[in-house]
Amino acid sequence: MLIPSLALVVTGGVFAGIRFYDGIHAREWSNGLTIQIAPVIGFVDAAQNERARSLGVANGDPRVLGDLQTARKATDAAVQKMSDIALSLQRLNPDAMTKSTPAFRALVAQLPAIRERVDGRALADDDIDDFYTKLVGVVATGLDGAARTSPFPATVAEETVASGLLRISDLGARAAGIAAAASGNISSTSDRLRYITLVASLHNQLDAVSEKLTGAELTRYQRLVASDEWRLLVGGQPELAETGQLPSGWSVAQRKVDAELKGLWGDQFQDAEREAVSAAERMLVWAIVAGVAVLVIAVLAFVVATHLARALVARLRSLRNETLELAEHVLPAMVQRLHDGQPVDVDSELVVIDAGIDEIGEVAEAFNAAQRTAVAAAEAEAKTRGGINRVYLDIARRSQVVVHQQLKVLDAAEAKQDDPEHLELLFQLDHLATRARRNAENLLILGGEQPGRKWRQPVSLEEVVRSAVSETRDFSRVSAVRLPEVRVHGRAVADLIHLLAELIDNASAFSPPDAVVSVGGHLVGKG
């Protein structure tokens, strides 16, 4: 349980960290977009203003020379601000700036040469218009990239509409620049055609974009197309196409319409950035809430799993301790008592382990069954052994009775016999009876009883050895040598006789038939 729970904690922590990082990054991106609003609008105005002044200088209007230098300074300042924010936006979202940033740097690098050619009147109106259109178009490209890679799906449409309105506004600024350079009369057929084309494109694109406008931008658009200035520009298109003559009030109307278009795209741009900021805040809050919730759930799961694991380990340790207590103390004591022939109440004395009804409880029940089986087997074995012991004891006692009677008869016969040959035979029978008595006493010992013969007083070691020798098979080959003058406690005499007799029999059985078996002893430092 602990391993998957710990994995869940790690996974929850990683998930929370990733979501929090995404939320922070989204907020930084939205803040970066907010910061760029004023510089971008300023840059577009400066570039469009310099374009109009450059077209005037190219057409020989000396009145705009002073205004051109002022416009260029404003453009340079706007370019510097754009360069600063481009670095931060590139860091926040490289994918969004992958096209606009290189194009912007390339155009800015060409700006001094373009200005030099404008001052020398070596650049055609089309080339001037095309360069500054590309310079303004960099902003539209950046907006397209921001919309394409935006982390906020809700702002994609807003940023896309803002990009379209920027291009529409630039179409109006380009048309206004041509009209201003012509000084009220567009005499060149090519300029007239270009002007009409720009205005027609403006109308078409504005009609298409207007379907996506909402709120204040839609109201501003409706107010624009219903204004007198708009009707003047639209209504004067046929006359302008035929004669090139601008109607009275055309310049004023053009400037107002141009300002409204700039304001429309600026408002849309700001709305898009505000929506991005709002979406970023929502995303950050959701990321924090979701991350914390997942982390809390993971931690709670880990805590619960730890608690359950500790409880499980405690039960297992208790089962182990109880099992060891039974296996090492209770069961051996019961088995020993059974072996000793003592009464044992298995049902009352056997400890039953209770470890519940789950799998651990089943293990405990299996051990209970095993110990009951073991005790029952020990009890059955003890009963069998007790029966065998009783058989041994019965046989041994009967043999002892017969042997004792036989020895008495032999003693009486030996006392009455004078013939040496017959007496020797009686001695041999007496020796065989003595060995039979030893075998009977061995059976008593195997049956758990003590030998029948007992000595109350200490007995000399020499007599103990002689008794042992007399109970051996080849007693004639045995000699006792170097036995110290010591006495053996009466309770140990019988056991010592049996032990010596067995050892002497082994010595005579595993030695050459003519070898002498010697039994000797001596005192040692501790007795």
CSV table of C-alpha atoms in Angstrom, one decimal, residues 57-519:
chain,number,residue,atom,x,y,z
A,57,VAL,CA,9.0,64.4,-49.2
A,58,ALA,CA,9.2,62.0,-52.2
A,59,ASN,CA,6.4,64.1,-53.9
A,60,GLY,CA,8.3,67.4,-53.4
A,61,ASP,CA,6.3,68.8,-50.6
A,62,PRO,CA,8.8,71.1,-48.6
A,63,ARG,CA,6.3,71.6,-45.8
A,64,VAL,CA,6.8,68.2,-44.4
A,65,LEU,CA,10.6,68.2,-44.1
A,66,GLY,CA,10.5,69.4,-40.5
A,67,ASP,CA,7.7,67.1,-39.6
A,68,LEU,CA,9.6,64.2,-41.2
A,69,GLN,CA,12.6,64.6,-38.8
A,70,THR,CA,10.2,64.7,-35.8
A,71,ALA,CA,8.4,61.6,-37.1
A,72,ARG,CA,11.7,59.8,-37.5
A,73,LYS,CA,12.7,60.5,-33.9
A,74,ALA,CA,9.4,59.2,-32.7
A,75,THR,CA,9.9,56.1,-34.8
A,76,ASP,CA,13.4,55.5,-33.4
A,77,ALA,CA,12.0,55.8,-29.9
A,78,ALA,CA,9.2,53.4,-30.7
A,79,VAL,CA,11.6,51.0,-32.3
A,80,GLN,CA,13.7,51.0,-29.1
A,81,LYS,CA,10.7,50.2,-27.0
A,82,MET,CA,9.6,47.5,-29.3
A,83,SER,CA,13.1,45.9,-29.2
A,84,ASP,CA,13.0,45.9,-25.4
A,85,ILE,CA,9.6,44.2,-25.2
A,86,ALA,CA,10.5,41.8,-28.0
A,87,LEU,CA,13.3,40.3,-25.8
A,88,SER,CA,10.9,39.6,-22.9
A,89,LEU,CA,8.2,38.2,-25.2
A,90,GLN,CA,10.7,36.0,-26.9
A,91,ARG,CA,11.7,34.6,-23.5
A,92,LEU,CA,8.1,34.0,-22.5
A,93,ASN,CA,6.9,32.5,-25.7
A,94,PRO,CA,9.5,31.8,-28.4
A,95,ASP,CA,7.0,30.2,-30.7
A,96,ALA,CA,4.8,33.3,-30.9
A,97,MET,CA,7.7,35.5,-31.9
A,98,THR,CA,9.4,33.0,-34.2
A,99,LYS,CA,8.4,35.0,-37.4
A,100,SER,CA,7.9,38.6,-36.2
A,101,THR,CA,11.2,39.1,-34.3
A,102,PRO,CA,13.6,38.2,-37.2
A,103,ALA,CA,11.5,40.2,-39.6
A,104,PHE,CA,11.4,43.2,-37.3
A,105,ARG,CA,15.2,43.2,-36.8
A,106,ALA,CA,15.8,42.9,-40.6
A,107,LEU,CA,13.5,45.8,-41.4
A,108,VAL,CA,14.9,48.0,-38.6
A,109,ALA,CA,18.4,47.3,-40.1
A,110,GLN,CA,17.2,48.6,-43.5
A,111,LEU,CA,15.6,51.7,-42.0
A,112,PRO,CA,18.7,54.0,-42.2
A,113,ALA,CA,19.2,53.2,-45.9
A,114,ILE,CA,15.5,53.7,-46.7
A,115,ARG,CA,15.6,57.1,-45.0
A,116,GLU,CA,18.7,58.1,-46.9
A,117,ARG,CA,17.1,57.2,-50.2
A,118,VAL,CA,13.9,59.1,-49.2
A,119,ASP,CA,16.0,62.2,-48.5
A,120,GLY,CA,17.7,61.9,-51.9
A,121,ARG,CA,14.3,61.3,-53.6
A,122,ALA,CA,15.7,58.1,-55.0
A,123,LEU,CA,12.9,55.8,-53.8
A,124,ALA,CA,9.6,55.5,-55.5
A,125,ASP,CA,6.2,55.9,-53.7
A,126,ASP,CA,5.5,52.2,-54.1
A,127,ASP,CA,8.7,51.2,-52.5
A,128,ILE,CA,8.2,53.6,-49.6
A,129,ASP,CA,4.7,52.4,-49.0
A,130,ASP,CA,5.8,48.8,-49.3
A,131,PHE,CA,8.6,49.1,-46.7
A,132,TYR,CA,6.6,50.9,-44.0
A,133,THR,CA,3.7,48.5,-44.7
A,134,LYS,CA,6.0,45.6,-43.9
A,135,LEU,CA,7.2,47.4,-40.8
A,136,VAL,CA,3.7,47.8,-39.5
A,137,GLY,CA,2.9,44.3,-40.7
A,138,VAL,CA,5.5,42.9,-38.3
A,139,VAL,CA,3.1,43.8,-35.5
A,140,ALA,CA,0.2,42.0,-37.2
A,141,THR,CA,2.5,39.0,-37.6
A,142,GLY,CA,3.3,39.1,-33.9
A,143,LEU,CA,-0.4,39.2,-33.1
A,144,ASP,CA,-1.0,36.2,-35.3
A,145,GLY,CA,1.8,34.3,-33.6
A,146,ALA,CA,0.4,35.3,-30.1
A,147,ALA,CA,-3.1,34.1,-31.2
A,148,ARG,CA,-1.7,30.8,-32.6
A,149,THR,CA,0.3,29.9,-29.5
A,150,SER,CA,-1.9,31.5,-26.9
A,151,PRO,CA,-2.4,29.4,-23.7
A,152,PHE,CA,-5.9,30.9,-23.4
A,153,PRO,CA,-8.4,29.5,-26.0
A,154,ALA,CA,-10.8,32.3,-25.1
A,155,THR,CA,-8.4,35.0,-26.3
A,156,VAL,CA,-7.6,33.4,-29.7
A,157,ALA,CA,-10.6,34.9,-31.5
A,158,GLU,CA,-10.0,38.3,-29.8
A,159,GLU,CA,-6.3,38.5,-30.9
A,160,THR,CA,-7.2,37.3,-34.4
A,161,VAL,CA,-9.7,40.1,-34.8
A,162,ALA,CA,-7.2,42.6,-33.4
A,163,SER,CA,-4.7,41.5,-36.0
A,164,GLY,CA,-7.3,41.9,-38.8
A,165,LEU,CA,-8.3,45.4,-37.6
A,166,LEU,CA,-4.6,46.4,-37.5
A,167,ARG,CA,-4.2,45.5,-41.1
A,168,ILE,CA,-7.5,47.3,-41.9
A,169,SER,CA,-6.3,50.4,-40.0
A,170,ASP,CA,-3.0,50.3,-41.9
A,171,LEU,CA,-4.9,50.2,-45.2
A,172,GLY,CA,-6.7,53.4,-44.2
A,173,ALA,CA,-3.4,55.0,-43.2
A,174,ARG,CA,-1.8,54.0,-46.5
A,175,ALA,CA,-4.7,55.6,-48.4
A,176,ALA,CA,-4.5,58.7,-46.3
A,177,GLY,CA,-0.8,58.9,-47.0
A,178,ILE,CA,-1.4,58.8,-50.8
A,179,ALA,CA,-4.1,61.5,-50.5
A,180,ALA,CA,-1.9,63.7,-48.4
A,181,ALA,CA,1.1,63.4,-50.7
A,182,ALA,CA,-1.2,64.3,-53.7
A,183,SER,CA,-2.3,67.6,-52.0
A,184,GLY,CA,-5.9,67.2,-52.9
A,185,ASN,CA,-5.5,66.0,-56.5
A,186,ILE,CA,-4.4,62.5,-57.3
A,187,SER,CA,-3.4,63.1,-60.9
A,188,SER,CA,-1.3,59.9,-61.4
A,189,THR,CA,-3.4,57.1,-62.7
A,190,SER,CA,-1.2,54.5,-60.9
A,191,ASP,CA,-1.6,56.4,-57.6
A,192,ARG,CA,-5.3,56.8,-58.2
A,193,LEU,CA,-5.7,53.1,-58.9
A,194,ARG,CA,-3.6,52.2,-55.8
A,195,TYR,CA,-5.7,54.5,-53.6
A,196,ILE,CA,-9.0,53.0,-54.9
A,197,THR,CA,-7.6,49.5,-54.4
A,198,LEU,CA,-6.6,50.2,-50.8
A,199,VAL,CA,-10.0,51.7,-50.0
A,200,ALA,CA,-11.9,48.9,-51.6
A,201,SER,CA,-9.8,46.3,-49.7
A,202,LEU,CA,-10.4,48.2,-46.5
A,203,HIS,CA,-14.1,48.1,-47.0
A,204,ASN,CA,-14.1,44.4,-47.9
A,205,GLN,CA,-12.0,43.4,-44.9
A,206,LEU,CA,-13.8,45.6,-42.5
A,207,ASP,CA,-17.2,44.1,-43.6
A,208,ALA,CA,-15.7,40.6,-43.0
A,209,VAL,CA,-14.2,41.5,-39.6
A,210,SER,CA,-17.3,43.3,-38.4
A,211,GLU,CA,-19.2,40.0,-38.1
A,212,LYS,CA,-16.8,39.0,-35.3
A,213,LEU,CA,-17.0,42.3,-33.4
A,214,THR,CA,-18.9,42.4,-30.1
A,215,GLY,CA,-19.6,44.8,-27.4
A,216,ALA,CA,-18.1,48.3,-27.5
A,217,GLU,CA,-16.1,47.5,-30.7
A,218,LEU,CA,-19.3,46.6,-32.6
A,219,THR,CA,-21.0,49.8,-31.4
A,220,ARG,CA,-17.9,51.9,-32.5
A,221,TYR,CA,-17.9,50.2,-35.9
A,222,GLN,CA,-21.6,50.9,-36.4
A,223,ARG,CA,-21.1,54.5,-35.4
A,224,LEU,CA,-18.2,54.8,-37.8
A,225,VAL,CA,-20.1,53.4,-40.9
A,226,ALA,CA,-23.1,55.7,-40.0
A,227,SER,CA,-21.0,58.8,-39.8
A,228,ASP,CA,-20.9,61.6,-42.4
A,229,GLU,CA,-17.2,61.2,-42.9
A,230,TRP,CA,-17.6,57.6,-43.9
A,231,ARG,CA,-20.4,58.4,-46.3
A,232,LEU,CA,-18.3,61.2,-47.8
A,233,LEU,CA,-15.4,58.8,-48.4
A,234,VAL,CA,-17.6,56.1,-49.8
A,235,GLY,CA,-19.7,58.4,-51.9
A,236,GLY,CA,-16.7,60.2,-53.4
A,237,GLN,CA,-15.1,57.0,-54.8
A,238,PRO,CA,-16.7,57.3,-58.3
A,239,GLU,CA,-15.7,60.9,-58.8
A,240,LEU,CA,-12.2,60.2,-57.5
A,241,ALA,CA,-11.8,57.3,-59.9
A,242,GLU,CA,-12.7,59.5,-62.9
A,243,THR,CA,-11.0,62.8,-62.2
A,244,GLY,CA,-8.6,62.2,-59.3
A,245,GLN,CA,-10.0,65.3,-57.6
A,246,LEU,CA,-10.7,64.9,-53.9
A,247,PRO,CA,-14.1,66.4,-52.7
A,248,SER,CA,-14.2,69.3,-50.3
A,249,GLY,CA,-13.6,68.1,-46.7
A,250,TRP,CA,-12.0,64.9,-47.9
A,251,SER,CA,-8.8,65.2,-45.9
A,252,VAL,CA,-10.6,66.0,-42.7
A,253,ALA,CA,-13.0,63.1,-43.2
A,254,GLN,CA,-10.1,60.8,-44.1
A,255,ARG,CA,-8.2,61.7,-40.9
A,256,LYS,CA,-11.3,61.1,-38.8
A,257,VAL,CA,-12.0,57.8,-40.4
A,258,ASP,CA,-8.3,56.8,-40.1
A,259,ALA,CA,-8.4,57.8,-36.4
A,260,GLU,CA,-11.5,55.8,-35.8
A,261,LEU,CA,-10.0,52.7,-37.5
A,262,LYS,CA,-6.9,53.1,-35.3
A,263,GLY,CA,-9.0,53.5,-32.2
A,264,LEU,CA,-11.1,50.4,-33.2
A,265,TRP,CA,-8.1,48.1,-33.5
A,266,GLY,CA,-6.5,49.6,-30.4
A,267,ASP,CA,-9.6,49.0,-28.4
A,268,GLN,CA,-9.9,45.4,-29.8
A,269,PHE,CA,-6.2,44.9,-28.9
A,270,GLN,CA,-6.7,46.1,-25.4
A,271,ASP,CA,-9.8,43.9,-25.0
A,272,ALA,CA,-7.9,40.9,-26.2
A,273,GLU,CA,-5.1,41.6,-23.6
A,274,ARG,CA,-7.6,42.2,-20.8
A,275,GLU,CA,-9.2,38.9,-21.7
A,276,ALA,CA,-5.8,37.3,-21.6
A,277,VAL,CA,-5.1,38.7,-18.2
A,278,SER,CA,-8.5,37.5,-16.9
A,279,ALA,CA,-7.9,34.0,-18.4
A,280,ALA,CA,-4.4,33.9,-16.9
A,281,GLU,CA,-5.8,34.7,-13.5
A,282,ARG,CA,-8.5,32.1,-13.8
A,283,MET,CA,-5.9,29.6,-15.0
A,284,LEU,CA,-3.6,30.4,-12.1
A,285,VAL,CA,-6.4,30.1,-9.6
A,286,TRP,CA,-7.6,26.8,-11.1
A,287,ALA,CA,-4.0,25.5,-11.2
A,288,ILE,CA,-3.5,26.3,-7.6
A,289,VAL,CA,-6.9,24.9,-6.5
A,290,ALA,CA,-6.5,21.7,-8.7
A,291,GLY,CA,-2.9,21.2,-7.7
A,292,VAL,CA,-3.5,21.7,-4.0
A,293,ALA,CA,-6.6,19.4,-4.2
A,294,VAL,CA,-4.6,16.7,-5.9
A,295,LEU,CA,-1.7,17.1,-3.5
A,296,VAL,CA,-4.1,17.0,-0.5
A,297,ILE,CA,-5.8,13.9,-1.8
A,298,ALA,CA,-2.5,12.3,-2.4
A,299,VAL,CA,-1.2,13.2,1.1
A,300,LEU,CA,-4.4,12.0,2.7
A,301,ALA,CA,-4.2,8.7,0.7
A,302,PHE,CA,-0.6,8.4,1.9
A,303,VAL,CA,-1.5,9.1,5.5
A,304,VAL,CA,-4.4,6.6,5.4
A,305,ALA,CA,-2.2,4.0,3.8
A,306,THR,CA,0.5,4.6,6.4
A,307,HIS,CA,-2.1,4.2,9.2
A,308,LEU,CA,-3.4,1.0,7.6
A,309,ALA,CA,0.1,-0.3,7.1
A,310,ARG,CA,1.1,0.4,10.7
A,311,ALA,CA,-2.1,-1.4,11.9
A,312,LEU,CA,-1.3,-4.3,9.5
A,313,VAL,CA,2.3,-4.4,10.7
A,314,ALA,CA,1.2,-4.3,14.4
A,315,ARG,CA,-1.2,-7.2,13.8
A,316,LEU,CA,1.5,-9.2,12.0
A,317,ARG,CA,4.0,-8.5,14.8
A,318,SER,CA,1.4,-9.6,17.4
A,319,LEU,CA,0.7,-12.8,15.3
A,320,ARG,CA,4.5,-13.4,15.1
A,321,ASN,CA,5.0,-12.9,18.8
A,322,GLU,CA,2.1,-15.1,19.8
A,323,THR,CA,3.2,-17.7,17.3
A,324,LEU,CA,6.8,-17.7,18.6
A,325,GLU,CA,5.5,-17.9,22.2
A,326,LEU,CA,3.5,-21.0,21.3
A,327,ALA,CA,6.2,-22.6,19.2
A,328,GLU,CA,9.1,-21.9,21.6
A,329,HIS,CA,7.4,-22.3,25.0
A,330,VAL,CA,3.8,-23.5,25.2
A,331,LEU,CA,3.9,-26.3,22.7
A,332,PRO,CA,7.3,-27.7,23.8
A,333,ALA,CA,6.1,-27.7,27.4
A,334,MET,CA,2.9,-29.5,26.5
A,335,VAL,CA,4.7,-32.0,24.4
A,336,GLN,CA,7.2,-32.6,27.2
A,337,ARG,CA,4.4,-33.2,29.7
A,338,LEU,CA,2.8,-35.6,27.2
A,339,HIS,CA,6.2,-37.5,26.9
A,340,ASP,CA,6.5,-37.6,30.6
A,341,GLY,CA,3.1,-39.2,30.9
A,342,GLN,CA,1.5,-36.3,32.7
A,343,PRO,CA,-2.1,-35.4,31.9
A,344,VAL,CA,-2.7,-32.5,29.5
A,345,ASP,CA,-6.1,-30.9,28.7
A,346,VAL,CA,-5.4,-29.8,25.1
A,347,ASP,CA,-8.7,-27.9,24.6
A,348,SER,CA,-8.3,-25.7,27.8
A,349,GLU,CA,-4.5,-25.3,27.8
A,350,LEU,CA,-3.9,-24.7,24.0
A,351,VAL,CA,-3.9,-20.9,23.3
A,352,VAL,CA,-6.0,-20.0,20.3
A,353,ILE,CA,-4.7,-17.1,18.2
A,354,ASP,CA,-7.4,-14.7,17.2
A,355,ALA,CA,-6.3,-12.3,14.4
A,356,GLY,CA,-9.6,-11.3,12.8
A,357,ILE,CA,-11.5,-12.6,9.9
A,358,ASP,CA,-9.4,-11.3,7.0
A,359,GLU,CA,-6.4,-12.9,5.4
A,360,ILE,CA,-4.2,-12.5,8.5
A,361,GLY,CA,-7.0,-14.1,10.5
A,362,GLU,CA,-7.0,-17.0,8.0
A,363,VAL,CA,-3.2,-17.4,8.5
A,364,ALA,CA,-3.7,-17.4,12.3
A,365,GLU,CA,-6.5,-20.0,12.0
A,366,ALA,CA,-4.3,-22.1,9.8
A,367,PHE,CA,-1.6,-22.0,12.5
A,368,ASN,CA,-4.2,-22.9,15.1
A,369,ALA,CA,-5.1,-25.9,13.1
A,370,ALA,CA,-1.4,-26.8,12.6
A,371,GLN,CA,-0.7,-26.6,16.4
A,372,ARG,CA,-3.8,-28.6,17.2
A,373,THR,CA,-2.7,-31.3,14.8
A,374,ALA,CA,0.8,-31.2,16.2
A,375,VAL,CA,-0.4,-31.5,19.8
A,376,ALA,CA,-2.8,-34.3,18.8
A,377,ALA,CA,0.0,-36.1,17.1
A,378,ALA,CA,2.2,-35.7,20.2
A,379,GLU,CA,-0.6,-36.9,22.4
A,380,ALA,CA,-1.2,-39.9,20.2
A,381,GLU,CA,2.6,-40.6,20.1
A,382,ALA,CA,2.7,-40.3,23.9
A,383,LYS,CA,-0.2,-42.7,24.3
A,384,THR,CA,1.5,-45.1,21.9
A,385,ARG,CA,4.8,-44.8,23.7
A,386,GLY,CA,3.0,-45.2,27.0
A,387,GLY,CA,1.5,-48.4,25.8
A,388,ILE,CA,4.8,-49.7,24.5
A,389,ASN,CA,6.4,-48.8,27.8
A,390,ARG,CA,3.8,-50.7,29.7
A,391,VAL,CA,4.4,-53.7,27.5
A,392,TYR,CA,8.2,-53.3,28.2
A,393,LEU,CA,7.6,-52.9,31.9
A,394,ASP,CA,5.2,-55.9,32.0
A,395,ILE,CA,7.7,-58.1,30.2
A,396,ALA,CA,10.6,-56.8,32.3
A,397,ARG,CA,8.8,-57.5,35.6
A,398,ARG,CA,7.8,-61.0,34.5
A,399,SER,CA,11.3,-61.7,33.4
A,400,GLN,CA,12.6,-60.3,36.7
A,401,VAL,CA,10.3,-62.6,38.7
A,402,VAL,CA,11.5,-65.6,36.7
A,403,VAL,CA,15.1,-64.7,37.0
A,404,HIS,CA,14.9,-64.1,40.7
A,405,GLN,CA,13.2,-67.5,41.1
A,406,GLN,CA,15.9,-69.1,38.9
A,407,LEU,CA,18.7,-67.5,40.9
A,408,LYS,CA,17.2,-68.8,44.1
A,409,VAL,CA,16.9,-72.3,42.7
A,410,LEU,CA,20.5,-72.2,41.4
A,411,ASP,CA,21.8,-71.0,44.8
A,412,ALA,CA,20.1,-73.9,46.5
A,413,ALA,CA,21.4,-76.4,43.9
A,414,GLU,CA,25.0,-75.0,44.2
A,415,ALA,CA,24.8,-75.4,47.9
A,416,LYS,CA,23.9,-79.1,47.7
A,417,GLN,CA,26.2,-80.0,44.8
A,418,ASP,CA,29.6,-81.6,45.5
A,419,ASP,CA,30.6,-82.8,42.1
A,420,PRO,CA,33.0,-80.2,40.6
A,421,GLU,CA,31.8,-80.7,37.0
A,422,HIS,CA,28.2,-80.3,38.0
A,423,LEU,CA,29.1,-77.4,40.1
A,424,GLU,CA,30.8,-75.7,37.1
A,425,LEU,CA,27.6,-76.2,35.1
A,426,LEU,CA,25.6,-74.6,37.9
A,427,PHE,CA,27.9,-71.6,38.0
A,428,GLN,CA,27.5,-71.1,34.2
A,429,LEU,CA,23.7,-71.3,34.6
A,430,ASP,CA,24.0,-68.8,37.4
A,431,HIS,CA,26.0,-66.4,35.2
A,432,LEU,CA,23.5,-66.7,32.4
A,433,ALA,CA,20.7,-65.9,34.8
A,434,THR,CA,22.6,-62.9,36.1
A,435,ARG,CA,22.9,-61.6,32.5
A,436,ALA,CA,19.2,-62.3,32.0
A,437,ARG,CA,18.5,-60.2,35.1
A,438,ARG,CA,20.6,-57.3,33.6
A,439,ASN,CA,18.6,-57.5,30.4
A,440,ALA,CA,15.3,-57.4,32.4
A,441,GLU,CA,16.6,-54.3,34.2
A,442,ASN,CA,17.4,-52.7,30.9
A,443,LEU,CA,13.8,-53.2,29.8
A,444,LEU,CA,12.7,-51.5,33.0
A,445,ILE,CA,15.0,-48.6,32.3
A,446,LEU,CA,13.6,-48.3,28.7
A,447,GLY,CA,10.1,-48.3,30.1
A,448,GLY,CA,11.0,-45.4,32.4
A,449,GLU,CA,11.3,-47.3,35.6
A,450,GLN,CA,14.2,-47.8,38.0
A,451,PRO,CA,16.0,-51.1,38.3
A,452,GLY,CA,14.7,-53.4,41.0
A,453,ARG,CA,18.1,-53.7,42.9
A,454,LYS,CA,18.9,-50.8,45.2
A,455,TRP,CA,21.7,-50.2,47.8
A,456,ARG,CA,21.2,-48.0,50.8
A,457,GLN,CA,24.8,-48.0,51.9
A,458,PRO,CA,27.9,-47.0,49.9
A,459,VAL,CA,29.6,-49.9,48.1
A,460,SER,CA,33.3,-50.2,47.4
A,461,LEU,CA,34.4,-49.6,43.8
A,462,GLU,CA,36.0,-53.1,43.6
A,463,GLU,CA,32.7,-54.7,44.4
A,464,VAL,CA,30.9,-52.6,41.8
A,465,VAL,CA,33.4,-53.7,39.2
A,466,ARG,CA,33.1,-57.3,40.1
A,467,SER,CA,29.3,-57.2,39.9
A,468,ALA,CA,29.6,-55.6,36.5
A,469,VAL,CA,32.0,-58.2,35.3
A,470,SER,CA,29.8,-61.0,36.6
A,471,GLU,CA,27.0,-59.7,34.3
A,472,THR,CA,29.1,-59.8,31.1
A,473,ARG,CA,29.2,-62.6,28.6
A,474,ASP,CA,33.0,-63.3,28.5
A,475,PHE,CA,33.6,-62.6,32.2
A,476,SER,CA,36.6,-64.9,32.2
A,477,ARG,CA,38.6,-62.5,29.9
A,478,VAL,CA,38.1,-59.6,32.2
A,479,SER,CA,40.5,-58.6,35.0
A,480,ALA,CA,40.3,-55.7,37.4
A,481,VAL,CA,43.5,-53.9,38.0
A,482,ARG,CA,44.6,-50.8,40.0
A,483,LEU,CA,41.3,-50.0,41.6
A,484,PRO,CA,41.6,-47.3,44.4
A,485,GLU,CA,40.0,-47.8,47.8
A,486,VAL,CA,36.9,-45.7,47.3
A,487,ARG,CA,33.2,-46.3,47.9
A,488,VAL,CA,30.3,-45.5,45.6
A,489,HIS,CA,27.1,-43.9,46.8
A,490,GLY,CA,24.3,-46.5,47.1
A,491,ARG,CA,21.9,-44.6,44.7
A,492,ALA,CA,24.6,-44.7,41.9
A,493,VAL,CA,25.6,-48.4,42.3
A,494,ALA,CA,23.0,-49.9,40.0
A,495,ASP,CA,23.5,-47.4,37.2
A,496,LEU,CA,27.3,-47.7,37.4
A,497,ILE,CA,27.0,-51.6,37.3
A,498,HIS,CA,24.9,-51.4,34.1
A,499,LEU,CA,27.2,-48.9,32.5
A,500,LEU,CA,30.4,-50.8,33.2
A,501,ALA,CA,28.7,-54.1,32.1
A,502,GLU,CA,27.7,-52.5,28.7
A,503,LEU,CA,31.2,-51.1,28.2
A,504,ILE,CA,32.9,-54.4,29.2
A,505,ASP,CA,30.6,-56.3,26.7
A,506,ASN,CA,31.6,-53.8,24.0
A,507,ALA,CA,35.3,-54.3,24.8
A,508,SER,CA,35.0,-58.1,24.7
A,509,ALA,CA,32.8,-58.1,21.5
A,510,PHE,CA,35.1,-55.8,19.5
A,511,SER,CA,38.5,-57.3,20.6
A,512,PRO,CA,40.2,-60.5,19.6
A,513,PRO,CA,38.8,-63.6,21.4
A,514,ASP,CA,42.1,-64.2,23.3
A,515,ALA,CA,42.6,-60.6,24.4
A,516,VAL,CA,42.3,-59.6,28.1
A,517,VAL,CA,39.8,-56.9,29.0
A,518,SER,CA,41.2,-54.8,31.8
A,519,VAL,CA,39.2,-52.5,34.1
